[in-house]
Short mmCIF file of C-alpha atoms in Angstrom, two decimals:
data_model
loop_
_atom_site.label_atom_id
_atom_site.label_comp_id
_atom_site.label_asym_id
_atom_site.label_seq_id
_atom_site.Cartn_x
_atom_site.Cartn_y
_atom_site.Cartn_z
CA UNK A 1 -19.48 6.80 -14.31
CA UNK A 2 -18.39 9.66 -12.10
CA UNK A 3 -14.92 10.80 -13.06
CA UNK A 4 -12.24 12.55 -11.00
CA UNK A 5 -9.30 13.92 -12.96
CA UNK A 6 -6.30 15.11 -10.97
CA UNK A 7 -4.30 17.40 -13.19
CA UNK A 8 -0.74 18.57 -12.60
CA UNK A 9 0.53 21.02 -15.20
CA UNK A 10 1.14 24.74 -14.91
CA UNK A 11 0.79 25.74 -18.58
CA UNK A 12 -2.75 26.07 -20.02
CA UNK A 13 -1.40 25.68 -23.57
CA UNK A 14 0.40 22.41 -22.77
CA UNK A 15 -0.36 19.03 -24.28
CA UNK A 16 -1.41 17.90 -20.82
CA UNK A 17 -4.03 20.67 -20.91
CA UNK A 18 -5.16 19.41 -24.31
CA UNK A 19 -5.50 15.88 -22.96
CA UNK A 20 -7.53 17.22 -20.05
CA UNK A 21 -9.81 19.10 -22.46
CA UNK A 22 -10.19 15.94 -24.56
CA UNK A 23 -11.21 14.00 -21.47
CA UNK A 24 -13.77 16.62 -20.47
CA UNK A 25 -15.27 16.49 -23.99
CA UNK A 26 -15.31 12.69 -24.13
CA UNK A 27 -17.00 12.31 -20.78
CA UNK A 28 -19.48 15.12 -21.50
CA UNK A 29 -20.48 13.21 -24.64
CA UNK A 30 -21.30 10.23 -22.44
CA UNK A 31 -23.15 12.38 -19.95
CA UNK A 32 -20.76 11.43 -17.16
CA UNK A 33 -20.13 13.98 -14.42
CA UNK A 34 -16.53 15.13 -14.08
CA UNK A 35 -14.66 16.84 -11.27
CA UNK A 36 -11.17 18.17 -11.90
CA UNK A 37 -8.60 18.83 -9.21
CA UNK A 38 -6.33 21.28 -11.03
CA UNK A 39 -3.49 21.21 -8.54
CA UNK A 40 -1.59 24.22 -9.86
CA UNK A 41 -4.74 26.33 -10.14
CA UNK A 42 -5.70 25.29 -6.60
CA UNK A 43 -2.19 26.16 -5.40
CA UNK A 44 -2.28 22.75 -3.75
CA UNK A 45 0.35 22.32 -1.03
CA UNK A 46 2.04 18.94 -1.54
CA UNK A 47 4.02 18.93 1.69
CA UNK A 48 2.79 16.62 4.45
CA UNK A 49 2.84 18.74 7.60
CA UNK A 50 1.62 18.71 11.20
CA UNK A 51 -0.98 21.29 10.15
CA UNK A 52 -2.73 18.62 8.08
CA UNK A 53 -4.60 17.61 11.22
CA UNK A 54 -7.00 19.82 13.15
CA UNK A 55 -6.08 17.95 16.30
CA UNK A 56 -3.13 15.76 17.14
CA UNK A 57 -3.29 12.21 18.44
CA UNK A 58 0.27 12.56 19.72
CA UNK A 59 1.55 16.13 19.98
CA UNK A 60 4.97 14.91 21.15
CA UNK A 61 5.93 12.73 18.19
CA UNK A 62 4.89 13.33 14.59
CA UNK A 63 4.07 9.97 13.03
CA UNK A 64 2.27 11.03 9.86
CA UNK A 65 0.37 7.83 9.18
CA UNK A 66 -0.71 7.38 12.79
CA UNK A 67 -2.07 10.94 12.71
CA UNK A 68 -3.89 10.05 9.49
CA UNK A 69 -5.48 7.10 11.24
CA UNK A 70 -6.65 9.32 14.09
CA UNK A 71 -7.84 12.02 11.71
CA UNK A 72 -9.86 9.53 9.68
CA UNK A 73 -11.57 8.30 12.84
CA UNK A 74 -12.24 11.82 14.12
CA UNK A 75 -12.88 13.42 10.71
CA UNK A 76 -10.30 16.04 11.59
CA UNK A 77 -8.27 16.42 8.40
CA UNK A 78 -7.36 19.90 7.20
CA UNK A 79 -10.03 21.20 4.84
CA UNK A 80 -8.01 20.78 1.63
CA UNK A 81 -7.39 17.10 2.39
CA UNK A 82 -11.00 16.48 3.43
CA UNK A 83 -12.22 17.97 0.13
CA UNK A 84 -10.02 15.64 -1.93
CA UNK A 85 -11.07 12.62 0.12
CA UNK A 86 -14.70 13.46 -0.64
CA UNK A 87 -13.93 13.58 -4.37
CA UNK A 88 -12.23 10.18 -4.21
CA UNK A 89 -15.18 8.64 -2.39
CA UNK A 90 -17.53 10.15 -5.00
CA UNK A 91 -15.71 8.93 -8.11
CA UNK A 92 -15.96 5.68 -10.03
CA UNK A 93 -12.96 6.47 -12.21
CA UNK A 94 -9.78 8.32 -11.23
CA UNK A 95 -7.47 9.70 -13.91
CA UNK A 96 -4.09 11.16 -13.01
CA UNK A 97 -3.07 13.56 -15.81
CA UNK A 98 0.57 14.61 -15.58
CA UNK A 99 3.88 14.97 -17.38
CA UNK A 100 6.29 12.20 -16.40
CA UNK A 101 9.04 13.93 -14.45
CA UNK A 102 11.92 11.72 -13.36
CA UNK A 103 9.90 8.62 -14.22
CA UNK A 104 7.21 9.56 -11.74
CA UNK A 105 4.63 12.22 -10.98
CA UNK A 106 5.58 15.88 -10.39
CA UNK A 107 6.00 16.76 -6.72
CA UNK A 108 2.65 18.58 -6.57
CA UNK A 109 0.90 15.32 -7.51
CA UNK A 110 3.11 13.14 -5.32
CA UNK A 111 2.06 15.28 -2.40
CA UNK A 112 -1.58 14.93 -3.33
CA UNK A 113 -1.07 11.17 -2.94
CA UNK A 114 1.00 11.51 0.25
CA UNK A 115 -1.61 13.67 1.96
CA UNK A 116 -4.92 12.36 0.60
CA UNK A 117 -4.42 8.58 0.40
CA UNK A 118 -4.60 8.39 4.17
CA UNK A 119 -4.14 5.35 6.38
CA UNK A 120 -7.48 3.72 7.26
CA UNK A 121 -9.18 5.64 4.45
CA UNK A 122 -7.29 4.37 1.39
CA UNK A 123 -5.63 1.32 2.95
CA UNK A 124 -4.67 -0.19 6.28
CA UNK A 125 -5.51 -2.93 8.73
CA UNK A 126 -4.98 -5.57 6.06
CA UNK A 127 -7.09 -3.64 3.53
CA UNK A 128 -4.54 -3.86 0.73
CA UNK A 129 -4.70 -4.50 -2.98
CA UNK A 130 -8.09 -5.96 -3.97
CA UNK A 131 -9.22 -5.39 -0.37
CA UNK A 132 -8.01 -1.76 -0.41
CA UNK A 133 -10.10 1.14 0.77
CA UNK A 134 -10.83 2.36 -2.76
CA UNK A 135 -11.87 -1.01 -4.20
CA UNK A 136 -14.69 -0.90 -6.72
CA UNK A 137 -13.19 2.07 -8.54
CA UNK A 138 -11.08 2.27 -11.68
CA UNK A 139 -7.92 4.31 -12.12
CA UNK A 140 -5.67 5.22 -15.02
CA UNK A 141 -2.43 7.10 -15.46
CA UNK A 142 -2.46 9.51 -18.41
CA UNK A 143 1.01 10.84 -18.94
CA UNK A 144 3.20 12.65 -21.40
CA UNK A 145 6.90 12.03 -21.70
CA UNK A 146 9.84 13.29 -23.72
CA UNK A 147 11.12 9.76 -24.35
CA UNK A 148 10.36 7.83 -27.52
CA UNK A 149 8.69 4.41 -27.08
CA UNK A 150 11.81 2.44 -27.98
CA UNK A 151 13.66 4.11 -25.08
CA UNK A 152 11.01 2.79 -22.66
CA UNK A 153 11.40 -0.90 -23.50
CA UNK A 154 13.09 -3.74 -21.58
CA UNK A 155 16.15 -3.23 -23.78
CA UNK A 156 15.65 0.53 -24.05
CA UNK A 157 17.95 2.93 -22.29
CA UNK A 158 15.38 3.94 -19.66
CA UNK A 159 13.90 0.50 -19.04
CA UNK A 160 10.38 -0.75 -19.56
CA UNK A 161 7.42 1.56 -19.04
CA UNK A 162 5.78 -1.13 -16.89
CA UNK A 163 8.77 -1.19 -14.57
CA UNK A 164 9.02 2.57 -14.41
CA UNK A 165 5.32 2.88 -13.60
CA UNK A 166 5.23 -0.09 -11.20
CA UNK A 167 5.49 2.02 -8.01
CA UNK A 168 2.53 4.14 -9.16
CA UNK A 169 0.38 1.44 -10.72
CA UNK A 170 1.02 -1.30 -8.19
CA UNK A 171 2.27 0.60 -5.18
CA UNK A 172 -0.28 3.41 -5.15
CA UNK A 173 -3.31 2.49 -7.27
CA UNK A 174 -3.59 -1.30 -7.01
CA UNK A 175 -2.39 -1.13 -3.40
CA UNK A 176 -5.46 0.95 -2.50
CA UNK A 177 -7.86 -1.33 -4.34
CA UNK A 178 -8.32 0.41 -7.67
CA UNK A 179 -8.80 -1.66 -10.79
CA UNK A 180 -5.90 -0.27 -12.79
CA UNK A 181 -6.44 0.35 -16.49
CA UNK A 182 -3.58 0.40 -18.96
CA UNK A 183 -1.84 3.77 -18.90
CA UNK A 184 -2.33 6.28 -21.68
CA UNK A 185 1.17 7.30 -22.69
CA UNK A 186 1.87 10.16 -25.07
CA UNK A 187 5.50 9.70 -26.08
CA UNK A 188 7.95 12.30 -27.35
CA UNK A 189 5.36 15.06 -27.29
CA UNK A 190 8.03 17.74 -27.43
CA UNK A 191 9.60 16.22 -30.55
CA UNK A 192 6.69 15.20 -32.77
CA UNK A 193 4.70 17.54 -35.04
CA UNK A 194 1.20 18.89 -34.60
CA UNK A 195 -0.28 16.15 -36.77
CA UNK A 196 1.13 13.45 -34.52
CA UNK A 197 -0.10 15.28 -31.45
CA UNK A 198 -3.57 15.54 -32.98
CA UNK A 199 -3.50 11.80 -33.64
CA UNK A 200 -2.62 11.16 -29.99
CA UNK A 201 -5.52 13.32 -28.80
CA UNK A 202 -7.93 11.47 -31.06
CA UNK A 203 -6.60 8.11 -29.88
CA UNK A 204 -7.15 9.25 -26.30
CA UNK A 205 -10.69 10.32 -27.13
CA UNK A 206 -11.47 6.96 -28.71
CA UNK A 207 -10.11 5.17 -25.68
CA UNK A 208 -12.08 7.21 -23.19
CA UNK A 209 -15.29 6.72 -25.17
CA UNK A 210 -15.19 3.03 -24.32
CA UNK A 211 -13.26 3.06 -21.07
CA UNK A 212 -16.06 1.48 -19.07
CA UNK A 213 -15.72 -1.64 -21.23
CA UNK A 214 -11.97 -2.05 -20.75
CA UNK A 215 -10.52 -5.01 -18.90
CA UNK A 216 -8.26 -3.82 -16.10
CA UNK A 217 -4.68 -4.97 -15.73
CA UNK A 218 -4.30 -7.96 -13.50
CA UNK A 219 -2.65 -7.83 -10.14
CA UNK A 220 -2.56 -10.66 -7.67
CA UNK A 221 -5.31 -10.75 -5.09
CA UNK A 222 -4.35 -10.42 -1.48
CA UNK A 223 -5.49 -13.99 -0.81
CA UNK A 224 -2.97 -15.30 -3.34
CA UNK A 225 -0.24 -14.44 -0.82
CA UNK A 226 0.56 -16.46 2.27
CA UNK A 227 0.86 -15.23 5.84
CA UNK A 228 4.38 -14.00 5.10
CA UNK A 229 2.94 -11.98 2.19
CA UNK A 230 4.70 -14.19 -0.36
CA UNK A 231 2.94 -15.60 -3.36
CA UNK A 232 1.48 -19.02 -2.65
CA UNK A 233 2.96 -21.92 -4.55
CA UNK A 234 -0.03 -22.61 -6.72
CA UNK A 235 -1.54 -19.61 -8.44
CA UNK A 236 -4.32 -20.25 -10.92
CA UNK A 237 -3.62 -19.44 -14.54
CA UNK A 238 -5.20 -16.28 -15.87
CA UNK A 239 -7.29 -15.93 -18.97
CA UNK A 240 -5.20 -15.51 -22.10
CA UNK A 241 -7.44 -12.64 -23.16
CA UNK A 242 -6.77 -10.55 -20.09
CA UNK A 243 -3.83 -8.25 -19.78
CA UNK A 244 -0.59 -10.22 -19.50
CA UNK A 245 0.97 -7.53 -17.38
CA UNK A 246 0.23 -9.02 -14.00
CA UNK A 247 3.61 -7.85 -12.87
CA UNK A 248 6.52 -6.26 -14.66
CA UNK A 249 8.66 -8.74 -16.52
CA UNK A 250 10.71 -9.25 -13.40
CA UNK A 251 7.97 -11.54 -12.20
CA UNK A 252 9.48 -15.02 -12.04
CA UNK A 253 6.50 -17.01 -13.27
CA UNK B 1 34.99 12.81 0.36
CA UNK B 2 32.63 15.76 0.53
CA UNK B 3 29.16 14.56 1.49
CA UNK B 4 25.75 16.09 0.80
CA UNK B 5 22.84 14.57 2.69
CA UNK B 6 19.36 15.59 1.62
CA UNK B 7 17.03 14.82 4.47
CA UNK B 8 13.24 14.68 4.31
CA UNK B 9 11.57 14.02 7.65
CA UNK B 10 9.63 16.38 9.86
CA UNK B 11 10.13 14.63 13.23
CA UNK B 12 13.46 15.17 15.03
CA UNK B 13 12.91 12.02 17.11
CA UNK B 14 12.33 9.83 14.06
CA UNK B 15 14.48 6.92 12.95
CA UNK B 16 15.33 8.93 9.85
CA UNK B 17 16.75 11.58 12.18
CA UNK B 18 18.76 8.88 13.97
CA UNK B 19 20.15 7.67 10.64
CA UNK B 20 21.08 11.24 9.75
CA UNK B 21 22.87 11.62 13.11
CA UNK B 22 24.68 8.32 12.52
CA UNK B 23 25.86 9.55 9.13
CA UNK B 24 27.12 12.82 10.60
CA UNK B 25 29.07 10.91 13.26
CA UNK B 26 30.51 8.39 10.79
CA UNK B 27 31.69 11.04 8.37
CA UNK B 28 33.06 13.24 11.18
CA UNK B 29 35.16 10.26 12.28
CA UNK B 30 36.66 10.13 8.80
CA UNK B 31 37.20 13.88 8.75
CA UNK B 32 34.94 14.29 5.76
CA UNK B 33 33.01 17.56 5.42
CA UNK B 34 29.23 17.21 5.38
CA UNK B 35 26.47 19.53 4.25
CA UNK B 36 22.86 18.68 5.08
CA UNK B 37 19.85 19.99 3.21
CA UNK B 38 17.16 19.52 5.84
CA UNK B 39 14.19 20.12 3.57
CA UNK B 40 11.55 20.45 6.28
CA UNK B 41 13.73 22.75 8.38
CA UNK B 42 14.45 24.85 5.28
CA UNK B 43 10.73 24.96 4.48
CA UNK B 44 11.80 23.90 1.00
CA UNK B 45 9.13 24.53 -1.65
CA UNK B 46 8.88 21.40 -3.83
CA UNK B 47 6.57 22.86 -6.46
CA UNK B 48 8.13 23.71 -9.83
CA UNK B 49 6.83 27.18 -10.65
CA UNK B 50 7.43 30.05 -13.07
CA UNK B 51 9.03 31.92 -10.19
CA UNK B 52 11.92 29.45 -10.24
CA UNK B 53 13.55 31.63 -12.91
CA UNK B 54 14.66 35.22 -12.43
CA UNK B 55 14.02 35.85 -16.10
CA UNK B 56 11.97 33.93 -18.62
CA UNK B 57 13.21 32.60 -21.96
CA UNK B 58 9.61 32.39 -23.17
CA UNK B 59 7.10 34.37 -21.13
CA UNK B 60 4.22 33.14 -23.32
CA UNK B 61 4.60 29.40 -22.82
CA UNK B 62 5.86 27.72 -19.66
CA UNK B 63 8.08 24.82 -20.68
CA UNK B 64 9.82 24.01 -17.42
CA UNK B 65 12.83 22.18 -18.81
CA UNK B 66 13.44 24.75 -21.54
CA UNK B 67 13.42 27.45 -18.87
CA UNK B 68 15.88 25.36 -16.87
CA UNK B 69 18.16 25.25 -19.91
CA UNK B 70 18.01 29.02 -20.28
CA UNK B 71 18.48 29.58 -16.56
CA UNK B 72 21.53 27.32 -16.49
CA UNK B 73 23.09 29.31 -19.33
CA UNK B 74 22.23 32.68 -17.77
CA UNK B 75 22.75 31.60 -14.12
CA UNK B 76 19.29 32.94 -13.38
CA UNK B 77 17.78 30.29 -11.13
CA UNK B 78 15.86 31.37 -8.05
CA UNK B 79 18.19 31.58 -5.07
CA UNK B 80 16.97 28.40 -3.34
CA UNK B 81 17.63 26.32 -6.47
CA UNK B 82 21.01 27.95 -7.11
CA UNK B 83 22.10 27.11 -3.55
CA UNK B 84 21.22 23.42 -3.97
CA UNK B 85 22.98 23.27 -7.33
CA UNK B 86 26.14 24.60 -5.67
CA UNK B 87 25.94 21.87 -3.03
CA UNK B 88 25.59 19.19 -5.70
CA UNK B 89 28.59 20.51 -7.61
CA UNK B 90 30.57 20.56 -4.36
CA UNK B 91 29.81 17.01 -3.23
CA UNK B 92 31.54 13.72 -4.00
CA UNK B 93 28.80 11.65 -2.34
CA UNK B 94 25.07 12.35 -2.27
CA UNK B 95 22.84 10.57 0.23
CA UNK B 96 19.07 10.88 0.09
CA UNK B 97 17.68 10.13 3.56
CA UNK B 98 13.92 9.64 3.56
CA UNK B 99 11.02 7.47 4.62
CA UNK B 100 9.66 5.47 1.67
CA UNK B 101 6.20 6.89 1.01
CA UNK B 102 4.19 5.18 -1.69
CA UNK B 103 7.30 3.35 -2.88
CA UNK B 104 9.07 6.62 -3.63
CA UNK B 105 10.36 9.77 -1.98
CA UNK B 106 8.07 12.15 -0.07
CA UNK B 107 6.82 15.07 -2.17
CA UNK B 108 9.21 17.54 -0.53
CA UNK B 109 12.13 15.46 -1.81
CA UNK B 110 10.58 14.74 -5.20
CA UNK B 111 10.32 18.47 -5.71
CA UNK B 112 13.94 18.96 -4.71
CA UNK B 113 14.76 16.62 -7.61
CA UNK B 114 12.26 18.25 -9.99
CA UNK B 115 13.62 21.75 -9.35
CA UNK B 116 17.35 21.17 -8.77
CA UNK B 117 18.29 18.46 -11.29
CA UNK B 118 17.95 20.95 -14.09
CA UNK B 119 18.30 20.35 -17.81
CA UNK B 120 21.83 21.12 -19.03
CA UNK B 121 23.14 21.05 -15.46
CA UNK B 122 22.30 17.48 -14.40
CA UNK B 123 21.65 15.98 -17.85
CA UNK B 124 20.83 16.93 -21.40
CA UNK B 125 22.21 17.16 -24.90
CA UNK B 126 23.08 13.45 -24.85
CA UNK B 127 24.70 13.73 -21.42
CA UNK B 128 22.85 10.76 -19.94
CA UNK B 129 23.81 7.90 -17.66
CA UNK B 130 27.61 7.54 -17.44
CA UNK B 131 27.89 10.77 -19.47
CA UNK B 132 25.47 12.61 -17.18
CA UNK B 133 26.16 16.02 -15.73
CA UNK B 134 26.91 14.67 -12.25
CA UNK B 135 29.31 11.92 -13.35
CA UNK B 136 32.25 11.30 -11.05
CA UNK B 137 30.07 11.41 -7.95
CA UNK B 138 28.52 8.64 -5.86
CA UNK B 139 24.95 8.51 -4.65
CA UNK B 140 22.98 6.31 -2.29
CA UNK B 141 19.39 6.03 -1.16
CA UNK B 142 18.98 5.56 2.59
CA UNK B 143 15.38 4.80 3.35
CA UNK B 144 13.09 3.49 6.03
CA UNK B 145 9.95 1.54 5.27
CA UNK B 146 7.11 -0.09 7.14
CA UNK B 147 7.30 -3.24 5.00
CA UNK B 148 9.16 -6.36 6.09
CA UNK B 149 11.88 -7.64 3.72
CA UNK B 150 9.86 -10.64 2.54
CA UNK B 151 7.11 -8.27 1.30
CA UNK B 152 9.67 -6.51 -0.93
CA UNK B 153 10.77 -9.58 -2.88
CA UNK B 154 9.96 -10.70 -6.43
CA UNK B 155 7.29 -12.99 -4.98
CA UNK B 156 6.43 -10.59 -2.16
CA UNK B 157 3.17 -8.70 -2.14
CA UNK B 158 4.77 -5.33 -2.98
CA UNK B 159 7.30 -6.58 -5.53
CA UNK B 160 11.06 -6.43 -5.46
CA UNK B 161 12.86 -3.53 -3.82
CA UNK B 162 15.05 -3.19 -6.94
CA UNK B 163 11.96 -2.75 -9.12
CA UNK B 164 10.33 -0.33 -6.71
CA UNK B 165 13.50 1.77 -6.52
CA UNK B 166 14.31 1.54 -10.25
CA UNK B 167 12.82 4.95 -11.15
CA UNK B 168 14.95 6.60 -8.45
CA UNK B 169 18.14 4.59 -8.82
CA UNK B 170 18.17 4.33 -12.60
CA UNK B 171 15.88 7.15 -13.68
CA UNK B 172 17.20 9.89 -11.40
CA UNK B 173 20.64 8.96 -10.05
CA UNK B 174 22.24 6.81 -12.77
CA UNK B 175 20.52 8.95 -15.43
CA UNK B 176 22.45 11.99 -14.20
CA UNK B 177 25.77 10.16 -14.08
CA UNK B 178 26.05 9.18 -10.43
CA UNK B 179 27.72 5.91 -9.51
CA UNK B 180 24.84 4.39 -7.56
CA UNK B 181 25.67 2.46 -4.40
CA UNK B 182 23.39 -0.22 -3.02
CA UNK B 183 20.57 1.35 -1.04
CA UNK B 184 20.52 1.23 2.73
CA UNK B 185 17.08 -0.07 3.64
CA UNK B 186 15.75 -0.10 7.19
CA UNK B 187 12.74 -2.40 7.05
CA UNK B 188 9.75 -2.49 9.38
CA UNK B 189 11.11 0.25 11.59
CA UNK B 190 7.69 0.90 13.11
CA UNK B 191 7.28 -2.76 14.09
CA UNK B 192 10.65 -3.87 15.43
CA UNK B 193 11.98 -3.18 18.93
CA UNK B 194 14.64 -0.74 20.07
CA UNK B 195 17.34 -3.41 19.99
CA UNK B 196 16.67 -4.15 16.33
CA UNK B 197 16.67 -0.44 15.53
CA UNK B 198 20.00 -0.04 17.33
CA UNK B 199 21.41 -2.93 15.27
CA UNK B 200 20.28 -1.17 12.08
CA UNK B 201 21.97 2.07 13.12
CA UNK B 202 25.20 0.22 13.84
CA UNK B 203 25.04 -1.59 10.51
CA UNK B 204 24.57 1.77 8.80
CA UNK B 205 27.57 3.18 10.64
CA UNK B 206 29.75 0.23 9.63
CA UNK B 207 28.70 0.64 6.04
CA UNK B 208 29.39 4.36 5.94
CA UNK B 209 32.81 3.87 7.50
CA UNK B 210 33.93 2.05 4.34
CA UNK B 211 31.65 3.57 1.77
CA UNK B 212 34.50 4.94 -0.34
CA UNK B 213 35.65 1.35 -0.96
CA UNK B 214 32.28 0.07 -2.14
CA UNK B 215 31.75 -1.10 -5.70
CA UNK B 216 28.80 0.75 -7.23
CA UNK B 217 25.87 -1.05 -8.81
CA UNK B 218 26.28 -1.59 -12.50
CA UNK B 219 24.19 0.19 -15.07
CA UNK B 220 24.77 0.00 -18.79
CA UNK B 221 26.94 2.68 -20.27
CA UNK B 222 25.41 5.00 -22.82
CA UNK B 223 27.66 3.60 -25.55
CA UNK B 224 26.18 0.13 -24.99
CA UNK B 225 22.98 1.39 -26.62
CA UNK B 226 22.52 1.91 -30.34
CA UNK B 227 21.25 5.00 -32.11
CA UNK B 228 17.68 4.01 -31.27
CA UNK B 229 18.73 3.84 -27.59
CA UNK B 230 18.27 0.07 -27.54
CA UNK B 231 20.86 -2.23 -26.05
CA UNK B 232 23.32 -3.40 -28.66
CA UNK B 233 23.30 -7.11 -29.46
CA UNK B 234 26.64 -7.90 -27.91
CA UNK B 235 27.22 -6.59 -24.43
CA UNK B 236 30.38 -7.70 -22.65
CA UNK B 237 29.99 -9.86 -19.57
CA UNK B 238 30.52 -8.18 -16.24
CA UNK B 239 32.78 -9.27 -13.46
CA UNK B 240 31.21 -11.85 -11.21
CA UNK B 241 32.35 -9.89 -8.20
CA UNK B 242 30.48 -6.75 -9.16
CA UNK B 243 26.88 -6.13 -8.26
CA UNK B 244 24.59 -8.43 -10.23
CA UNK B 245 21.84 -5.84 -10.20
CA UNK B 246 22.57 -4.25 -13.55
CA UNK B 247 18.87 -3.97 -14.08
CA UNK B 248 15.87 -5.24 -12.13
CA UNK B 249 15.06 -8.85 -12.80
CA UNK B 250 12.88 -7.79 -15.67
CA UNK B 251 16.06 -7.46 -17.69
CA UNK B 252 15.86 -10.13 -20.38
CA UNK B 253 19.51 -11.20 -20.42
#
């Protein structure tokens, strides 16, 4: 598998950096090629701007997604966007490595998504979810957080991890066609001791060593929704051995 | 009420700009003072960086939230952050006005949150949720989206709006102590006609005219959780007239 890791941390001694190093080592052991987009090192600009397009479809009104559509057709993205698009096309597995800030990705990584997951490239024209533009690839969130696991439960003070990650896992990754693997979550990294952190790194390494054999989380296929984009009345039961997390627990079925 | 609107759109002719203008007019009619942080016009930098602090608590290891804690104590934030903190302290009502990108805020607004909602100012040391650093203030998301309402339902293809907005409404706003009002959502703005858009602007104006009388959404108080930060067994029933959306529908009770 060809692996793209998008990495969003500014401190080389951080636990995120250690997780990145673990991933590099694990994939090297498999002989898999790895590219890393180190957003801080690249000084990546996360702000969607008119300058993201070498020419403008409509110079009088800035509609960002319509300009993306035109730029995809004309291959006229700014160079930094074009380079990231090439990496996404190349990869079989995308890993987003980041500290959870405000129950989401840091701004530098949000802007990587805003600018790179362009209309007509990553989605669009009915190419959503399993029909998305990046279908055939796997993706995983690998994140650190200050919260302890019991705080990220349905009855925990912050709510369930699945709910908190729903906009990223469903709304970004599944939306664009990725097969979404379970997230790797390193809890309470600022509170636990070095031994616990070492255990988390080893657990991550074990997981990555067999990641090509993992069963992705299940999301509904586009054809399970009707013409109003609502779930059809009869949805086939899923295998009991597959991930139960088809939707967060809010799902009514 | 003193109103702070944080606005994240680059096109002055956009519907987001029209909603901002509507808010200015509505609040002017009430005689309420308004400040606007127009992030694109300010060329706001959303990337959390070492330069966000005029001095460093630990120059050898960049822990962003620990530096925020030190900067709050020493009043040593970079000038752009300090200015936004002053606006937040000043306001009684915060409105975030943005297009929903990837089921969240655009990167320029995510970074405003990352950099400005600093540890020990906005939260920290057990000051979470109703005890948060910004308690006593109201906040509301005002967002546009391409999706139609039926796509943003529990059985809709993108999942429920409440679930998609949970990280922002619970994890950012309620977390820091704001009383969170129902969001104002303008659906399918790129697909509907001018008459429908005009109706949405008028509905927004009517809402803002009485926003001080609105009952906020209900979130659990910090003291409803036990020492493990899990919901205590017996939680008192809420008034039937208050918002039922205490949690997204994933909530087990």
